[in-house]
């Protein structure tokens, strides 16, 4: 149980990727940038033509903007069965760090990494003279800014993709229901407002009961809750997130159902408990994953008891 918690904690803390060795990322390259600051592009002001992406989200965004610029991508189970990416070389697989030899062999003029997962690789690539930088998406605005930045780097028009993002959001107010997102049972872990999930709830006008809470959780943007705290909040809607590792680990909801407090919650009594995928709600993952999560939020937060 403790091992499962550690794996989940590492997955969430990186925001873009699963990683088994977060402690290896403490030394950050001095030239690193976020999605909302200027990119290095130190060699020239020419547009990038050969890009290697080290996160699934930046992979998808670059592909949507101009797929011809992608020469190498990270391995991700989000793309394993996606024919769009089958012919593009992988420079990493699963939780393994990026393979620097593979990256260099692809002769990229820009490498885009994920803060937390890619720091050591980006630092080394910069030492080798390859333009590279880190990105991090923690809210909707940073997703839009990242899209604009990547479009600028490859001389593409971001507007069609930005317009698509807007279709994901509700076009009318939701019921403004008190909502609690649960991503772990041991301990009980929930996103506050300083996370992708928390910001997404705000976009859907849901009253995140953990929005203003702060705590000692090692994961930024998340707080640990006691059973008593959940009972006190007594949300109208509960969203339980399936762990990213999948398989037999998809038992978070089942474990909650075994707890005595669970049946006392109004969300449980009113059958307003929903399960979501990790990608899209907790980790943006990809554009399709975000769209799927938004569609499910529209359905579940607009749904009335009479419709259930």
mmCIF file of C-alpha atoms in Angstrom, residues 92-281:
data_model
loop_
_atom_site.group_PDB
_atom_site.id
_atom_site.type_symbol
_atom_site.label_atom_id
_atom_site.label_comp_id
_atom_site.label_asym_id
_atom_site.label_seq_id
_atom_site.Cartn_x
_atom_site.Cartn_y
_atom_site.Cartn_z
ATOM 1 C CA UNK A 92 12.263 7.064 -24.308
ATOM 2 C CA UNK A 93 9.857 4.368 -23.151
ATOM 3 C CA UNK A 94 7.739 4.163 -20.028
ATOM 4 C CA UNK A 95 9.464 5.577 -16.966
ATOM 5 C CA UNK A 96 12.957 5.396 -18.480
ATOM 6 C CA UNK A 97 14.911 8.657 -18.864
ATOM 7 C CA UNK A 98 15.334 9.991 -22.414
ATOM 8 C CA UNK A 99 18.091 8.322 -24.419
ATOM 9 C CA UNK A 100 20.563 11.110 -25.168
ATOM 10 C CA UNK A 101 22.331 9.168 -27.903
ATOM 11 C CA UNK A 102 19.055 8.691 -29.763
ATOM 12 C CA UNK A 103 18.211 12.369 -29.377
ATOM 13 C CA UNK A 104 21.585 13.573 -30.665
ATOM 14 C CA UNK A 105 21.431 11.129 -33.588
ATOM 15 C CA UNK A 106 18.168 12.733 -34.731
ATOM 16 C CA UNK A 107 20.016 16.059 -35.121
ATOM 17 C CA UNK A 108 17.287 18.232 -33.591
ATOM 18 C CA UNK A 109 17.483 21.992 -33.583
ATOM 19 C CA UNK A 110 15.148 22.094 -30.559
ATOM 20 C CA UNK A 111 14.299 19.692 -27.726
ATOM 21 C CA UNK A 112 11.260 20.394 -25.547
ATOM 22 C CA UNK A 113 11.298 18.763 -22.125
ATOM 23 C CA UNK A 114 8.958 18.397 -19.169
ATOM 24 C CA UNK A 115 9.990 20.044 -15.921
ATOM 25 C CA UNK A 116 10.758 17.376 -13.358
ATOM 26 C CA UNK A 117 11.159 14.500 -15.786
ATOM 27 C CA UNK A 118 13.515 16.041 -18.334
ATOM 28 C CA UNK A 119 15.743 18.328 -16.274
ATOM 29 C CA UNK A 120 18.959 16.244 -16.392
ATOM 30 C CA UNK A 121 18.515 15.480 -20.100
ATOM 31 C CA UNK A 122 17.851 19.127 -20.969
ATOM 32 C CA UNK A 123 20.849 20.244 -18.954
ATOM 33 C CA UNK A 124 23.125 17.822 -20.803
ATOM 34 C CA UNK A 125 21.689 18.742 -24.215
ATOM 35 C CA UNK A 126 22.312 22.402 -23.503
ATOM 36 C CA UNK A 127 25.898 21.535 -22.647
ATOM 37 C CA UNK A 128 26.133 19.837 -26.052
ATOM 38 C CA UNK A 129 24.910 23.006 -27.746
ATOM 39 C CA UNK A 130 21.391 21.795 -28.575
ATOM 40 C CA UNK A 131 18.667 24.334 -27.898
ATOM 41 C CA UNK A 132 16.251 22.934 -25.362
ATOM 42 C CA UNK A 133 13.926 24.101 -22.621
ATOM 43 C CA UNK A 134 11.445 22.844 -20.045
ATOM 44 C CA UNK A 135 7.690 23.274 -19.884
ATOM 45 C CA UNK A 136 5.120 22.895 -17.155
ATOM 46 C CA UNK A 137 1.337 23.176 -17.476
ATOM 47 C CA UNK A 138 -0.505 23.756 -14.207
ATOM 48 C CA UNK A 139 -3.602 25.607 -15.423
ATOM 49 C CA UNK A 140 -5.645 26.418 -18.522
ATOM 50 C CA UNK A 141 -3.872 29.694 -19.170
ATOM 51 C CA UNK A 142 -0.459 28.000 -19.219
ATOM 52 C CA UNK A 143 -1.827 25.477 -21.742
ATOM 53 C CA UNK A 144 -2.810 28.339 -24.020
ATOM 54 C CA UNK A 145 0.501 30.136 -23.510
ATOM 55 C CA UNK A 146 2.456 26.963 -24.240
ATOM 56 C CA UNK A 147 0.483 26.459 -27.455
ATOM 57 C CA UNK A 148 1.213 30.026 -28.572
ATOM 58 C CA UNK A 149 4.894 29.661 -27.727
ATOM 59 C CA UNK A 150 5.328 26.398 -29.598
ATOM 60 C CA UNK A 151 3.476 27.831 -32.593
ATOM 61 C CA UNK A 152 5.829 30.812 -32.586
ATOM 62 C CA UNK A 153 8.889 28.547 -32.498
ATOM 63 C CA UNK A 154 7.824 26.653 -35.619
ATOM 64 C CA UNK A 155 6.098 29.522 -37.459
ATOM 65 C CA UNK A 156 2.622 27.987 -37.180
ATOM 66 C CA UNK A 157 -0.801 29.484 -36.511
ATOM 67 C CA UNK A 158 -1.989 28.582 -32.986
ATOM 68 C CA UNK A 159 -5.499 29.976 -33.414
ATOM 69 C CA UNK A 160 -7.234 26.840 -34.746
ATOM 70 C CA UNK A 161 -5.943 24.864 -31.768
ATOM 71 C CA UNK A 162 -6.812 27.648 -29.317
ATOM 72 C CA UNK A 163 -10.303 27.747 -30.802
ATOM 73 C CA UNK A 164 -10.587 23.990 -30.295
ATOM 74 C CA UNK A 165 -9.651 24.382 -26.638
ATOM 75 C CA UNK A 166 -12.562 26.746 -26.142
ATOM 76 C CA UNK A 167 -15.014 24.110 -27.359
ATOM 77 C CA UNK A 168 -13.935 21.930 -24.427
ATOM 78 C CA UNK A 169 -15.253 24.426 -21.875
ATOM 79 C CA UNK A 170 -18.914 24.792 -20.859
ATOM 80 C CA UNK A 171 -20.926 27.341 -22.833
ATOM 81 C CA UNK A 172 -23.413 27.792 -19.984
ATOM 82 C CA UNK A 173 -23.108 27.799 -16.189
ATOM 83 C CA UNK A 174 -22.976 24.453 -14.459
ATOM 84 C CA UNK A 175 -24.955 23.659 -11.316
ATOM 85 C CA UNK A 176 -22.134 25.038 -9.146
ATOM 86 C CA UNK A 177 -22.121 21.857 -7.104
ATOM 87 C CA UNK A 178 -19.719 21.290 -4.221
ATOM 88 C CA UNK A 179 -17.193 18.833 -5.618
ATOM 89 C CA UNK A 180 -14.311 16.781 -4.265
ATOM 90 C CA UNK A 181 -11.704 15.051 -6.434
ATOM 91 C CA UNK A 182 -9.991 12.053 -4.830
ATOM 92 C CA UNK A 183 -6.815 10.687 -6.383
ATOM 93 C CA UNK A 184 -5.677 8.338 -3.619
ATOM 94 C CA UNK A 185 -7.084 6.401 -0.686
ATOM 95 C CA UNK A 186 -3.904 5.943 1.403
ATOM 96 C CA UNK A 187 -3.634 8.774 2.160
ATOM 97 C CA UNK A 188 -6.780 10.564 0.978
ATOM 98 C CA UNK A 189 -5.371 13.055 -1.521
ATOM 99 C CA UNK A 190 -7.270 15.883 -3.246
ATOM 100 C CA UNK A 191 -6.278 18.775 -5.533
ATOM 101 C CA UNK A 192 -6.577 22.358 -4.317
ATOM 102 C CA UNK A 193 -6.818 25.380 -6.620
ATOM 103 C CA UNK A 194 -3.069 25.326 -7.419
ATOM 104 C CA UNK A 195 -3.225 22.292 -9.706
ATOM 105 C CA UNK A 196 -4.384 21.390 -13.186
ATOM 106 C CA UNK A 197 -7.376 19.495 -11.765
ATOM 107 C CA UNK A 198 -8.258 22.333 -9.403
ATOM 108 C CA UNK A 199 -8.071 24.919 -12.165
ATOM 109 C CA UNK A 200 -10.216 22.739 -14.421
ATOM 110 C CA UNK A 201 -12.908 22.555 -11.745
ATOM 111 C CA UNK A 202 -12.809 26.354 -11.564
ATOM 112 C CA UNK A 203 -13.339 26.569 -15.321
ATOM 113 C CA UNK A 204 -16.484 24.465 -14.866
ATOM 114 C CA UNK A 205 -17.734 26.623 -11.990
ATOM 115 C CA UNK A 206 -17.614 23.646 -9.627
ATOM 116 C CA UNK A 207 -17.140 24.469 -5.954
ATOM 117 C CA UNK A 208 -13.968 22.551 -5.184
ATOM 118 C CA UNK A 209 -14.236 21.921 -1.434
ATOM 119 C CA UNK A 210 -10.442 21.532 -1.248
ATOM 120 C CA UNK A 211 -9.665 24.661 -3.281
ATOM 121 C CA UNK A 212 -8.398 26.814 -0.425
ATOM 122 C CA UNK A 213 -6.926 24.054 1.711
ATOM 123 C CA UNK A 214 -3.196 23.892 2.374
ATOM 124 C CA UNK A 215 -1.250 21.083 3.995
ATOM 125 C CA UNK A 216 1.990 19.179 4.291
ATOM 126 C CA UNK A 217 1.528 17.027 1.196
ATOM 127 C CA UNK A 218 4.824 16.543 -0.701
ATOM 128 C CA UNK A 219 2.906 17.109 -3.920
ATOM 129 C CA UNK A 220 2.404 20.706 -4.975
ATOM 130 C CA UNK A 221 -1.243 21.588 -5.553
ATOM 131 C CA UNK A 222 -2.554 18.649 -3.495
ATOM 132 C CA UNK A 223 -3.631 18.233 0.115
ATOM 133 C CA UNK A 224 -4.146 15.220 2.344
ATOM 134 C CA UNK A 225 -7.531 14.834 3.999
ATOM 135 C CA UNK A 226 -8.822 12.796 6.897
ATOM 136 C CA UNK A 227 -12.066 10.852 6.756
ATOM 137 C CA UNK A 228 -13.462 13.394 9.228
ATOM 138 C CA UNK A 229 -12.545 16.262 6.900
ATOM 139 C CA UNK A 230 -14.320 14.581 3.986
ATOM 140 C CA UNK A 231 -17.414 14.058 6.130
ATOM 141 C CA UNK A 232 -17.310 17.674 7.215
ATOM 142 C CA UNK A 233 -17.103 18.880 3.606
ATOM 143 C CA UNK A 234 -19.846 16.408 2.572
ATOM 144 C CA UNK A 235 -19.640 17.260 -1.162
ATOM 145 C CA UNK A 236 -22.554 16.945 -3.565
ATOM 146 C CA UNK A 237 -20.281 15.391 -6.209
ATOM 147 C CA UNK A 238 -17.258 13.142 -5.774
ATOM 148 C CA UNK A 239 -14.804 12.359 -8.581
ATOM 149 C CA UNK A 240 -12.507 9.393 -8.038
ATOM 150 C CA UNK A 241 -9.451 9.224 -10.293
ATOM 151 C CA UNK A 242 -8.130 5.920 -11.585
ATOM 152 C CA UNK A 243 -4.371 5.607 -10.969
ATOM 153 C CA UNK A 244 -2.143 6.121 -14.030
ATOM 154 C CA UNK A 245 -0.506 2.714 -13.743
ATOM 155 C CA UNK A 246 -3.854 1.021 -14.421
ATOM 156 C CA UNK A 247 -4.314 -2.742 -14.264
ATOM 157 C CA UNK A 248 -5.205 -4.148 -10.856
ATOM 158 C CA UNK A 249 -4.418 -0.766 -9.304
ATOM 159 C CA UNK A 250 -7.765 0.580 -10.558
ATOM 160 C CA UNK A 251 -9.388 -0.115 -7.197
ATOM 161 C CA UNK A 252 -9.470 3.330 -5.599
ATOM 162 C CA UNK A 253 -13.257 3.558 -5.716
ATOM 163 C CA UNK A 254 -13.622 0.002 -4.425
ATOM 164 C CA UNK A 255 -11.365 0.808 -1.469
ATOM 165 C CA UNK A 256 -13.396 3.899 -0.610
ATOM 166 C CA UNK A 257 -16.620 1.914 -0.701
ATOM 167 C CA UNK A 258 -15.282 -0.270 2.101
ATOM 168 C CA UNK A 259 -14.924 2.698 4.444
ATOM 169 C CA UNK A 260 -17.709 3.370 6.970
ATOM 170 C CA UNK A 261 -17.785 7.119 6.255
ATOM 171 C CA UNK A 262 -18.372 6.600 2.529
ATOM 172 C CA UNK A 263 -22.058 5.736 2.805
ATOM 173 C CA UNK A 264 -22.718 8.826 4.921
ATOM 174 C CA UNK A 265 -21.785 11.281 2.153
ATOM 175 C CA UNK A 266 -24.540 13.009 0.209
ATOM 176 C CA UNK A 267 -22.710 12.352 -3.078
ATOM 177 C CA UNK A 268 -22.861 8.636 -2.326
ATOM 178 C CA UNK A 269 -26.496 8.762 -1.202
ATOM 179 C CA UNK A 270 -27.492 10.643 -4.366
ATOM 180 C CA UNK A 271 -25.418 8.428 -6.676
ATOM 181 C CA UNK A 272 -23.217 11.339 -7.728
ATOM 182 C CA UNK A 273 -19.866 9.545 -7.586
ATOM 183 C CA UNK A 274 -17.946 9.394 -10.874
ATOM 184 C CA UNK A 275 -14.657 7.865 -12.004
ATOM 185 C CA UNK A 276 -12.223 9.703 -14.281
ATOM 186 C CA UNK A 277 -8.997 8.781 -16.004
ATOM 187 C CA UNK A 278 -5.779 10.172 -14.569
ATOM 188 C CA UNK A 279 -4.805 11.680 -17.921
ATOM 189 C CA UNK A 280 -6.868 14.726 -18.744
ATOM 190 C CA UNK A 281 -8.004 15.539 -15.211
#
